[in-house]
Coordinates of C-alpha atoms and ligand atoms in Angstrom, one line a residue:
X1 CA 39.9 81.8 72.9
X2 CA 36.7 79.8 72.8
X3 CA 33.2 81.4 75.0
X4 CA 34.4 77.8 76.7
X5 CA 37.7 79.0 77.7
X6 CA 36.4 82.6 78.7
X7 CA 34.6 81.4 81.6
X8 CA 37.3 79.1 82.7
X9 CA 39.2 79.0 85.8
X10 CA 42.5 80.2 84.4
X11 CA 45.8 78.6 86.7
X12 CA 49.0 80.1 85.2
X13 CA 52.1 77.8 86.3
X14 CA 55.5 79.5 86.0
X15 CA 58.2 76.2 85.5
X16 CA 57.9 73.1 84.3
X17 CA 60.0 71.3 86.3
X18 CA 59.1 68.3 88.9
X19 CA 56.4 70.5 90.7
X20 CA 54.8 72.5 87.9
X21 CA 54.5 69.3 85.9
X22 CA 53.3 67.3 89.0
X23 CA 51.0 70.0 89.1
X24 CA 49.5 69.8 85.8
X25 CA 48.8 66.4 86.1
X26 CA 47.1 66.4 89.2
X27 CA 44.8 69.1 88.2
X28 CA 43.6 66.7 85.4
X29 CA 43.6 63.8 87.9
X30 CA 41.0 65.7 90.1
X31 CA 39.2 68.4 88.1
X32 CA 36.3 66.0 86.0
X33 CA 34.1 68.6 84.3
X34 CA 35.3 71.7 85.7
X35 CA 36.0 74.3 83.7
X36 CA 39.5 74.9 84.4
X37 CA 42.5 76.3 82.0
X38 CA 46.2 75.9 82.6
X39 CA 48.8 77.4 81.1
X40 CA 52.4 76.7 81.7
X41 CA 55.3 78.5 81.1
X42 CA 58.7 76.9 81.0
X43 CA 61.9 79.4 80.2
X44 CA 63.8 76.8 78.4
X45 CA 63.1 75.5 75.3
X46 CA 62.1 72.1 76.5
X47 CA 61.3 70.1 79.7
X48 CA 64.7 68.6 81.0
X49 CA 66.2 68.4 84.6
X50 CA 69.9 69.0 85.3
X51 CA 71.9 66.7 88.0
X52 CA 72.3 63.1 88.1
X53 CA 70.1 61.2 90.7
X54 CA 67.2 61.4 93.1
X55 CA 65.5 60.0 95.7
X56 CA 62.0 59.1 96.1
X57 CA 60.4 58.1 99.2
X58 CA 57.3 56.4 99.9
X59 CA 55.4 59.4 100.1
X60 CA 56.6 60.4 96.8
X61 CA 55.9 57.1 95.0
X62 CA 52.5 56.8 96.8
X63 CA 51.7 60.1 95.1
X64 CA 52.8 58.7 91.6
X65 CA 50.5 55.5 92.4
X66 CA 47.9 57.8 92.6
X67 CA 48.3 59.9 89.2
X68 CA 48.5 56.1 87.7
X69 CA 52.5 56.7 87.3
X70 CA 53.6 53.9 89.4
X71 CA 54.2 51.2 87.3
X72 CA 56.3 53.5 85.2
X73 CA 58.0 54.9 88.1
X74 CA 58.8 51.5 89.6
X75 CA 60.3 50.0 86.4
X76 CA 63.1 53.0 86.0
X77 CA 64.3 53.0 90.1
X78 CA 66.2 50.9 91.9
X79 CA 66.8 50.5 95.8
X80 CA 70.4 49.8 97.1
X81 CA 71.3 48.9 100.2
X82 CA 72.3 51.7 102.5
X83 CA 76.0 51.9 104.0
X84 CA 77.9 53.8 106.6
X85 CA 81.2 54.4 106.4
X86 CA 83.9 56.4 108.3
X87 CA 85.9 56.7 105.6
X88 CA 87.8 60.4 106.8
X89 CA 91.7 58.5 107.5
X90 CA 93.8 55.3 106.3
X91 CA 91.5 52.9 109.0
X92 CA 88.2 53.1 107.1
X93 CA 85.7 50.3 108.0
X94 CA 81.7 50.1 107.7
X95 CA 79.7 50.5 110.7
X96 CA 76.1 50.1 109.7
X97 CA 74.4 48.7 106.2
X98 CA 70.5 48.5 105.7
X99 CA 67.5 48.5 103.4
X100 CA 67.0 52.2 103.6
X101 CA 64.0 52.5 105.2
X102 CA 60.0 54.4 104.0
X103 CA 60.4 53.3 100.7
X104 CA 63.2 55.1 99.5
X105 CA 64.5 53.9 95.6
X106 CA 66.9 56.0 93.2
X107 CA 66.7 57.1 89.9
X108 CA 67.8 59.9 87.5
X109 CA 66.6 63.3 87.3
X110 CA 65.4 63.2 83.8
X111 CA 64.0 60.3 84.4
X112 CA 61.5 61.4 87.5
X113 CA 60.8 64.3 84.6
X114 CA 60.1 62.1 81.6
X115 CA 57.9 60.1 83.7
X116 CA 55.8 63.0 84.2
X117 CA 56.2 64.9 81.1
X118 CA 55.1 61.3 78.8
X119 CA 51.5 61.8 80.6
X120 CA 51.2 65.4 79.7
X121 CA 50.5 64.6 75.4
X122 CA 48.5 67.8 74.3
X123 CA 46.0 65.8 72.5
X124 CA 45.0 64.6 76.2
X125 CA 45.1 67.8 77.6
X126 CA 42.7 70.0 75.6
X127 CA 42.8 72.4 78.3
X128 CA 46.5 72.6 79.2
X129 CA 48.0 75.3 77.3
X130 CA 52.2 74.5 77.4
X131 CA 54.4 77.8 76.6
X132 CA 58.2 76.9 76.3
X133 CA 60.8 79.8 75.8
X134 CA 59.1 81.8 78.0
X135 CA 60.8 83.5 81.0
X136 CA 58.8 85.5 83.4
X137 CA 60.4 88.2 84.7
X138 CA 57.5 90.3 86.7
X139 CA 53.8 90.4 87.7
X140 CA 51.1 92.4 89.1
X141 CA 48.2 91.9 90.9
X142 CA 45.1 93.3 91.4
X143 CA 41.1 92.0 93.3
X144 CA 40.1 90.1 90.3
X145 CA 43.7 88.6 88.2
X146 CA 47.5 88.3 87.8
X147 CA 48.9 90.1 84.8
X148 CA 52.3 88.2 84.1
X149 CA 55.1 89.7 82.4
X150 CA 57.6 88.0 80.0
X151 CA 61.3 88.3 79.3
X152 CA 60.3 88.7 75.4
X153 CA 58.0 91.7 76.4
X154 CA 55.1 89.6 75.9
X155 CA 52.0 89.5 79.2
X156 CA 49.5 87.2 79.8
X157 CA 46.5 87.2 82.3
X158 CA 45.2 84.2 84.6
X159 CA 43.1 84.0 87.7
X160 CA 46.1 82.9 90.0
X161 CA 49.8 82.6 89.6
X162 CA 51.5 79.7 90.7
X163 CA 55.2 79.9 90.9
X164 CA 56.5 76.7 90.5
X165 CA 60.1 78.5 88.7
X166 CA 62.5 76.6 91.3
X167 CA 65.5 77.6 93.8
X168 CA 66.2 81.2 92.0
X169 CA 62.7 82.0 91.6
X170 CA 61.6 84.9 90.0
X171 CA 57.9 84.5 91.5
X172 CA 59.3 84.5 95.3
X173 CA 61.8 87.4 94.1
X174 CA 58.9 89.5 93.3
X175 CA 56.1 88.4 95.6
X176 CA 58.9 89.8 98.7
X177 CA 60.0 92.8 96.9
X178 CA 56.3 93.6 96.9
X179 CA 55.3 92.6 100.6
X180 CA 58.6 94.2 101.7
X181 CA 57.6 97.2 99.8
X182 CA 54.3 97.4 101.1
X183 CA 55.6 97.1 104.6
X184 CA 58.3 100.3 104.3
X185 CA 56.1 102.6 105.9
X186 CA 54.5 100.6 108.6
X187 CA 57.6 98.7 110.6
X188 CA 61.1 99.0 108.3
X189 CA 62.2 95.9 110.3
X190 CA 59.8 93.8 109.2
X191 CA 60.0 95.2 105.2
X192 CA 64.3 94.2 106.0
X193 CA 63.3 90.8 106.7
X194 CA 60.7 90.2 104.3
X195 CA 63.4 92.1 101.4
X196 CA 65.7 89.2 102.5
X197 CA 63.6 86.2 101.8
X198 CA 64.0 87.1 97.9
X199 CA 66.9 85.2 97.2
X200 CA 67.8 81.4 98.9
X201 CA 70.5 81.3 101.3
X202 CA 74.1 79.6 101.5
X203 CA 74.0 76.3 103.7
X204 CA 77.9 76.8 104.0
X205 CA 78.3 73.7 102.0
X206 CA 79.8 73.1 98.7
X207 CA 79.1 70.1 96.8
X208 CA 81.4 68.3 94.3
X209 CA 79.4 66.5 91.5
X210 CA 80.9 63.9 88.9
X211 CA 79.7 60.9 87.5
X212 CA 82.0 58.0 87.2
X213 CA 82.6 54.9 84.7
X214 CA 81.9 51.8 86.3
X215 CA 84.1 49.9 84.2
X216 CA 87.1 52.3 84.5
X217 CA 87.1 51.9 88.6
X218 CA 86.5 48.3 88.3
X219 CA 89.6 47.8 85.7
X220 CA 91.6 49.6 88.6
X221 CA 90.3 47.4 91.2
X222 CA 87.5 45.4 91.1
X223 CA 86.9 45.9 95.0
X224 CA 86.7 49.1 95.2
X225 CA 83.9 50.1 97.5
X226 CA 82.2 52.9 95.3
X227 CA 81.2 50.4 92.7
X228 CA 77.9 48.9 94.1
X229 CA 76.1 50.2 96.5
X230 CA 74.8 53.4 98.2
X231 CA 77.4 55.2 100.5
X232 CA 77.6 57.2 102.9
X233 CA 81.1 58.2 104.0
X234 CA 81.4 59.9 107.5
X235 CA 83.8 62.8 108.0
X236 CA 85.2 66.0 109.6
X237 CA 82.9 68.8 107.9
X238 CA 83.1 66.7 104.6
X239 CA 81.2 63.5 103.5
X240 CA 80.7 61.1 100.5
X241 CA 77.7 60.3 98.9
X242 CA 78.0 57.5 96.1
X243 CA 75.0 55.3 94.0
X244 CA 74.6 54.2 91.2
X245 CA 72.3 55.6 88.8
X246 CA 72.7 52.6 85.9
X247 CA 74.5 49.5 85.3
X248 CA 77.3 51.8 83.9
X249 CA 77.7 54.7 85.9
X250 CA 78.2 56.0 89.6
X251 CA 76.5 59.3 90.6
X252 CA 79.2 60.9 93.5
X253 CA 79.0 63.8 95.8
X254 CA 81.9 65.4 97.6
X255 CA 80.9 67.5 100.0
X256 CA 82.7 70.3 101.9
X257 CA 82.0 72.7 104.9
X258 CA 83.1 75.8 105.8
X259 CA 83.0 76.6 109.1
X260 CA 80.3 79.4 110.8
X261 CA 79.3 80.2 107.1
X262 CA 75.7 79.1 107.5
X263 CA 73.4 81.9 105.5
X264 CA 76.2 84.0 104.8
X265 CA 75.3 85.1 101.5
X266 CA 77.2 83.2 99.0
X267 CA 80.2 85.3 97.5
X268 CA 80.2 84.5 93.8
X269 CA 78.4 82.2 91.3
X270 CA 76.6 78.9 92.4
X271 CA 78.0 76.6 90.1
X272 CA 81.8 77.0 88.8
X273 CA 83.7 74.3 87.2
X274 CA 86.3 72.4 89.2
X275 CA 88.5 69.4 88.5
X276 CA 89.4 66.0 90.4
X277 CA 93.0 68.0 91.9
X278 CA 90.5 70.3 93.6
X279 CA 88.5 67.6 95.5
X280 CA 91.9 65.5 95.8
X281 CA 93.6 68.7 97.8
X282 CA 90.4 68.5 100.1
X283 CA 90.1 64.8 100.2
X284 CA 94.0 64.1 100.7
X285 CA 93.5 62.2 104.0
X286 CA 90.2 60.4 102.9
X287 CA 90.7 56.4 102.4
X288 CA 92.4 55.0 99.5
X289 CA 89.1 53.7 97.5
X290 CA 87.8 57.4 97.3
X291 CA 90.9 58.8 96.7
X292 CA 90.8 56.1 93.6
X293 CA 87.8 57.1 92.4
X294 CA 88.7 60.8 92.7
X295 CA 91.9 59.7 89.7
X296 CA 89.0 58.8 87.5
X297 CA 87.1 62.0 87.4
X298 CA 87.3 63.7 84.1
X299 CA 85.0 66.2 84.7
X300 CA 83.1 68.0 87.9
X301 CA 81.3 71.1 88.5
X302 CA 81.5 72.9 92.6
X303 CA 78.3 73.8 93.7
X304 CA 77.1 75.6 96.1
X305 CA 74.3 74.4 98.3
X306 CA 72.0 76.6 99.4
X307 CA 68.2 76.7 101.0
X308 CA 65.3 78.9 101.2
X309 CA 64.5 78.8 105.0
X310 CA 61.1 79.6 107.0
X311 CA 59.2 82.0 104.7
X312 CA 56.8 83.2 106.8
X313 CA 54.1 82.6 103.8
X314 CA 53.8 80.6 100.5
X315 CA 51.2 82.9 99.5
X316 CA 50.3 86.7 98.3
X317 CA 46.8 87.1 97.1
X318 CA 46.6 85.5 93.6
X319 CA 49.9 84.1 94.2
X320 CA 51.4 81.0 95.5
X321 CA 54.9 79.4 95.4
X322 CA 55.5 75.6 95.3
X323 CA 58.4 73.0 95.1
X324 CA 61.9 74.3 95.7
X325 CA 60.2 78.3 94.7
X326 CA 59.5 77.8 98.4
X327 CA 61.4 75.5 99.6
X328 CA 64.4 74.7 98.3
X329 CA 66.8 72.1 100.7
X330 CA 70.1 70.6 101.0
X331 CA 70.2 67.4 99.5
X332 CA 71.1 65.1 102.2
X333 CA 67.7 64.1 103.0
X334 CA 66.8 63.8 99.5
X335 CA 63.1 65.3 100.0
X336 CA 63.3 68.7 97.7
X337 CA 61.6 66.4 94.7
X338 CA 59.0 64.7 96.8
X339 CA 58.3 68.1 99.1
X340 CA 57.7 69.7 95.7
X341 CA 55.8 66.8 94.4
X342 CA 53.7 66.7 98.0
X343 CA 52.9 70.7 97.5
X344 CA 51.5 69.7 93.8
X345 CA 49.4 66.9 94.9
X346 CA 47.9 69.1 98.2
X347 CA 47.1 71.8 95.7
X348 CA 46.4 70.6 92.9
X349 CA 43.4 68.8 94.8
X350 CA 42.4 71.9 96.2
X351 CA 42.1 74.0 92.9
X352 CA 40.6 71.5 91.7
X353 CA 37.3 70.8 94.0
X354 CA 34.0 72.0 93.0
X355 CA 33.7 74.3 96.1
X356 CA 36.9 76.3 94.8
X357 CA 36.1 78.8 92.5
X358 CA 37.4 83.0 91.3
X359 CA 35.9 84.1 93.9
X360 CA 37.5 82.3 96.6
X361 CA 40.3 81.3 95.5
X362 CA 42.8 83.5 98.1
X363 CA 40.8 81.8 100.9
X364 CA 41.7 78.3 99.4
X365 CA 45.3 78.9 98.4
X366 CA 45.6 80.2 102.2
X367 CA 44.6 76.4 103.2
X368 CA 47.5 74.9 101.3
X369 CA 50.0 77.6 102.9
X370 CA 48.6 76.6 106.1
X371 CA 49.1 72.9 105.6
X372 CA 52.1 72.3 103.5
X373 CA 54.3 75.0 105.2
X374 CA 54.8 73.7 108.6
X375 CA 55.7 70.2 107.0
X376 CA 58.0 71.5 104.0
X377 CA 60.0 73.8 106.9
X378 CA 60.4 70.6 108.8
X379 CA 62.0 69.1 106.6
X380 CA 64.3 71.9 105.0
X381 CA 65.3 72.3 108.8
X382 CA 66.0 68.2 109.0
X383 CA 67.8 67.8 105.3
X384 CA 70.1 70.2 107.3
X385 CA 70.2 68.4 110.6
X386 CA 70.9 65.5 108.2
X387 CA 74.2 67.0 106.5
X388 CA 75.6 67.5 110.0
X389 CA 75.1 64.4 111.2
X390 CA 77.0 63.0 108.3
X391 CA 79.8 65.7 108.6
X392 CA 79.7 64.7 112.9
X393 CA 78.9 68.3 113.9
X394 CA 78.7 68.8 117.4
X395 CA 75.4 71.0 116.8
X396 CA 73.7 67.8 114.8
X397 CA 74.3 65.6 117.6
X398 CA 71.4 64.2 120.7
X399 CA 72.8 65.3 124.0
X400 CA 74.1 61.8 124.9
X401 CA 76.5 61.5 121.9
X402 CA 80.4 62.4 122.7
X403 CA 81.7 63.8 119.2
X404 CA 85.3 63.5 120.5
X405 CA 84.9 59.7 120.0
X406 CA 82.5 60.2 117.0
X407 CA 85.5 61.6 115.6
X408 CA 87.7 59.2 116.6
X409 CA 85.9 56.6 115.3
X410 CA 84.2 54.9 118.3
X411 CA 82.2 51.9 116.8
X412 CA 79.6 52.0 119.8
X413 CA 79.8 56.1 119.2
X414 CA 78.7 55.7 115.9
X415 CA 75.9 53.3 116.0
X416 CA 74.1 56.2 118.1
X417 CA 74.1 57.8 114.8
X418 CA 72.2 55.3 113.0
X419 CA 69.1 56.1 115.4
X420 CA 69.6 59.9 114.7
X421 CA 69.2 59.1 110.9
X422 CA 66.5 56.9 112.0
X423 CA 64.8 59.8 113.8
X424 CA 65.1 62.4 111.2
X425 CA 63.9 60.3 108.1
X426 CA 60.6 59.6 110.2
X427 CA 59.5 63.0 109.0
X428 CA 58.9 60.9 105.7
X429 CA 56.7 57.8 107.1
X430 CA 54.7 59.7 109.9
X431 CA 51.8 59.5 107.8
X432 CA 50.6 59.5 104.0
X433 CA 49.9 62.5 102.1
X434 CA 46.4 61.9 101.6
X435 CA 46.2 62.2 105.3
X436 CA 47.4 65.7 104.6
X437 CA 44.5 66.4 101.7
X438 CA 42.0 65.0 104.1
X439 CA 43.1 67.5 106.3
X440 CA 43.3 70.2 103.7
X441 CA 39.7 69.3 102.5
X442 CA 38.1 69.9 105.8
X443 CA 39.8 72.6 106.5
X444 CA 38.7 74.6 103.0
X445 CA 35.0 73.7 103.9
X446 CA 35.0 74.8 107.2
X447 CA 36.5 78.0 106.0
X448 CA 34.8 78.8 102.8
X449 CA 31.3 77.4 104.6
X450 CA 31.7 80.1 106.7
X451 CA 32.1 82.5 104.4
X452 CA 29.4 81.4 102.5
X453 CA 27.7 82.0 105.8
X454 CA 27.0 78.0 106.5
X455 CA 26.8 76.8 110.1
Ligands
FAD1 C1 72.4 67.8 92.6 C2 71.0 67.7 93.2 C3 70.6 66.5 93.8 C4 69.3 66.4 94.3 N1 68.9 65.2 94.8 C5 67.6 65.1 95.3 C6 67.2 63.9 95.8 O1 67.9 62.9 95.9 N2 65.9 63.8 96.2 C7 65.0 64.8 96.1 O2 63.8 64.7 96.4 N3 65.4 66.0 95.6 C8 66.7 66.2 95.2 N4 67.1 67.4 94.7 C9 66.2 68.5 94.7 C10 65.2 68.4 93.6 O3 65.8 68.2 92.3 C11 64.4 69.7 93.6 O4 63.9 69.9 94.9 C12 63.3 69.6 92.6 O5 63.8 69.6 91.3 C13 62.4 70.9 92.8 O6 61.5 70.9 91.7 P1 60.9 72.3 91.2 O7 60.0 72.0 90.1 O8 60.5 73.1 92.4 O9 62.2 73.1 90.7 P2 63.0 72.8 89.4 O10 63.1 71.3 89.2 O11 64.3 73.6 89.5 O12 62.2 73.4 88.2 C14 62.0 74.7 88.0 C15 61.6 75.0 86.6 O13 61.2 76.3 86.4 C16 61.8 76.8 85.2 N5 62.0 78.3 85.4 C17 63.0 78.9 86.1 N6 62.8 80.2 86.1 C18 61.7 80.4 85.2 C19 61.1 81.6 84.8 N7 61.5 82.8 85.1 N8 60.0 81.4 84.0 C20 59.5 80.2 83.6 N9 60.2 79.1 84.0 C21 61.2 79.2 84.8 C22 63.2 76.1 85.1 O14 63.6 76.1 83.8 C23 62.7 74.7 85.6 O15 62.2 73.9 84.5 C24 68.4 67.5 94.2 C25 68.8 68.7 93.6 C26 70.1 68.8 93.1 C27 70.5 70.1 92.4

């Protein structure tokens, strides 16, 4: 380590998926001369991203303009029109299609990561320190550091411990085993509820994922709705969601609702295997088109969706979680990417302006829980909203909407639900997220001013 390096501000990042990345390179965005050294640790052996597409919003992609990834970004998304379907019985017919509105474009997982990953070269990034194959499993805290513990029995020190180690996260697993612990002897209830945010939650929802050929459902027939654009077919506690993700292939979701199962704790693994006679015994009464597409599947994976919900705090000490570490959502909204993305860009500015330094550091890590948490809960709590809309749950619905004729197909009934969606992706144009930084920034001056004992 050089006498350089000693002095640094040292920012350990567990995971180096979309917000660990986005992290990293927002930190060299913003930090100019200060001495800061990151070192991230990824459990695999190299960066990739499982699933087949996203969604980016406006917010997102105003974020990647920033970083000087837009031009990238643009060139590898595309934007389909929108359209809703009820598609649940044998009279299926559309009943609203639009430009889908804030900005919103597709693309692939891997993609959103390569994007990032190409602007992270080593040679660049003299003081980024990138660890692949290595796991953590524990740390500890005390006043001055985080000591980090690895699954190959190795440790490493830093200044502060992001956990950015996604939906089964190790980092929130321990940071509420600790606070739980702590609070055992001073109100049990409370050490209950703090034991239970370790591990994310069942939405009651299980998702079936497959990719299909575009060619092999166009041979079939060549009109088969599925084939161009973005869908959204309306059901009874199920729902479609179809895009495609190249010229060649369709990314499709089946979804499927229990009922009364929301936050039961999910019996069994979260991914399983499954096959196209599974989702056809669900999906029996569904429209031909889907039931045609459903023939083509060769392979599919049930998976089931689940959410980490209102942690009371992002942040121990040393310690803070970001992207779906404290977050994690149902997909329907597509936000988790951008929420994680948005928590990168809010702290990566903070950790990296002059005023935040060793010594302060809880205080300013307390500024980002207090800004991003109220808008990442909003919208874990909307992505939900958002699924039962689609499925026509009563519980989704405004006041003035009748689900009896929702159900039955009502044309007028249904247009109601194009304002709900409407209403519920507003939570991605009310504002930009510098607006948030701004925020942030005065907000960590006013506090660490006083501190410092400034009027
Ligand atoms: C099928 C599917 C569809 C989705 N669609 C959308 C969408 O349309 N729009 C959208 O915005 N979002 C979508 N999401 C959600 C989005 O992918 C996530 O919100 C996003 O990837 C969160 O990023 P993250 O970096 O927090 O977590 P992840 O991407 O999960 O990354 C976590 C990283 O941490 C690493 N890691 C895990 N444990 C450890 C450990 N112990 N030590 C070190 N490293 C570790 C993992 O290997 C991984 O690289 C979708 C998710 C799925 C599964």
């Amino acid at each position: 380590m050089t006498s350089q390096e000693a002095s640094a501000f040292r920012i350990a990042i567990a995971g180096g998926g979309i917000a660990g990345l986005t992290l990293a390179l927002v930190l060299k965005k913003f930090k100019n001369d200060k001495n800061i050294v990151i070192d991230l640790y990824e459990a695999r052996h190299k960066f990739s991203e499982s699933g087949a597409g996203i969604t980016a919003w406006l917010r997102t992609r105003s974020i990647f303009d920033t970083l000087g990834l837009g031009e990238n970004f643009e060139k590898r998304t595309a934007s389909p029109r929108m359209m809703f379907r009820k598609g649940n019985n044998q009279d299926p017919f559309f009943f609203y299609e639009f430009e889908v509105p804030h900005g919103s474009a597709t693309l692939s997982r891997q993609d959103m990561l390569d994007i990032l990953v190409d602007d992270l070269s080593p040679e660049l990034l003299p003081y980024l320190h990138i660890h692949l194959c290595k796991k953590l499993v524990s740390y500890e805290q005390d006043a001055d550091a985080v000591v980090m513990h690895f699954e190959d029995g190795s440790s490493a020190q830093a200044d502060i411990l992001i956990g950015a180690d996604g939906l089964a996260s190790p980092t929130r697993k321990e940071m509420y085993t600790k606070m739980s612990e702590d609070m055992r002897g001073i109100d049990p209830e409370r050490a209950d509820i703090l034991k239970k945010h370790c591990l994310p939650s069942w939405i009651g929802t299980h998702a079936y994922r497959a990719l299909l050929n575009h060619r092999r459902i166009e041979k079939i027939n060549p009109n088969n709705i599925f084939l161009n654009q973005l869908i959204v077919g309306f059901g009874v506690r199920q729902h479609i969601i179809s895009y495609p993700i190249s010229p060649e292939v369709i990314n499709i979701l089946f979804f499927d609702t229990s009922p009364n199962s929301i936050d039961k704790p999910l019996q069994g693994p979260s991914m399983v295997p499954s096959s196209k006679e599974e989702i056809m015994a669900l999906y029996k009464d569904w429209e031909g088109d889907a039931r045609e597409v459903i023939e083509t599947i060769d392979d599919t994976s049930r998976w089931a969706m689940s959410h980490v919900r209102a942690l009371p705090t992002y942040v121990d000490c040393r310690v803070a979680l970001v992207g779906d570490s404290a977050h994690a959502m149902a997909t329907h909204l597509g936000a988790g990417a951008g929420q994680a993305v948005e928590d990168a860009y809010i702290l990566g500015h903070i950790l990296a302006d002059p005023i935040v330094n060793k010594d302060n550091v809880i205080q300013a890590l307390n500024v980002y829980d207090t800004i991003r948490r109220p808008i990442a809960h909003d919208v874990v709590e909307e992505s939900l909203r958002l699924g039962g809309v689609y499925e026509l749950d009563p519980t989704a619905m405004r006041e003035d909407m009748d689900s009896a004729k929702l159900e039955a197909g009502d044309r007028e009934e249904l247009q109601k639900l194009v304002s709900v969606f409407r209403d519920i992706t507003t939570v991605h144009f009310t504002g930009m997220p510098e607006n948030d930084w701004y925020q942030a920034r005065a907000m960590l001056y006013g506090r660490l001013h006083k501190q410092n004992g400034h009027l």
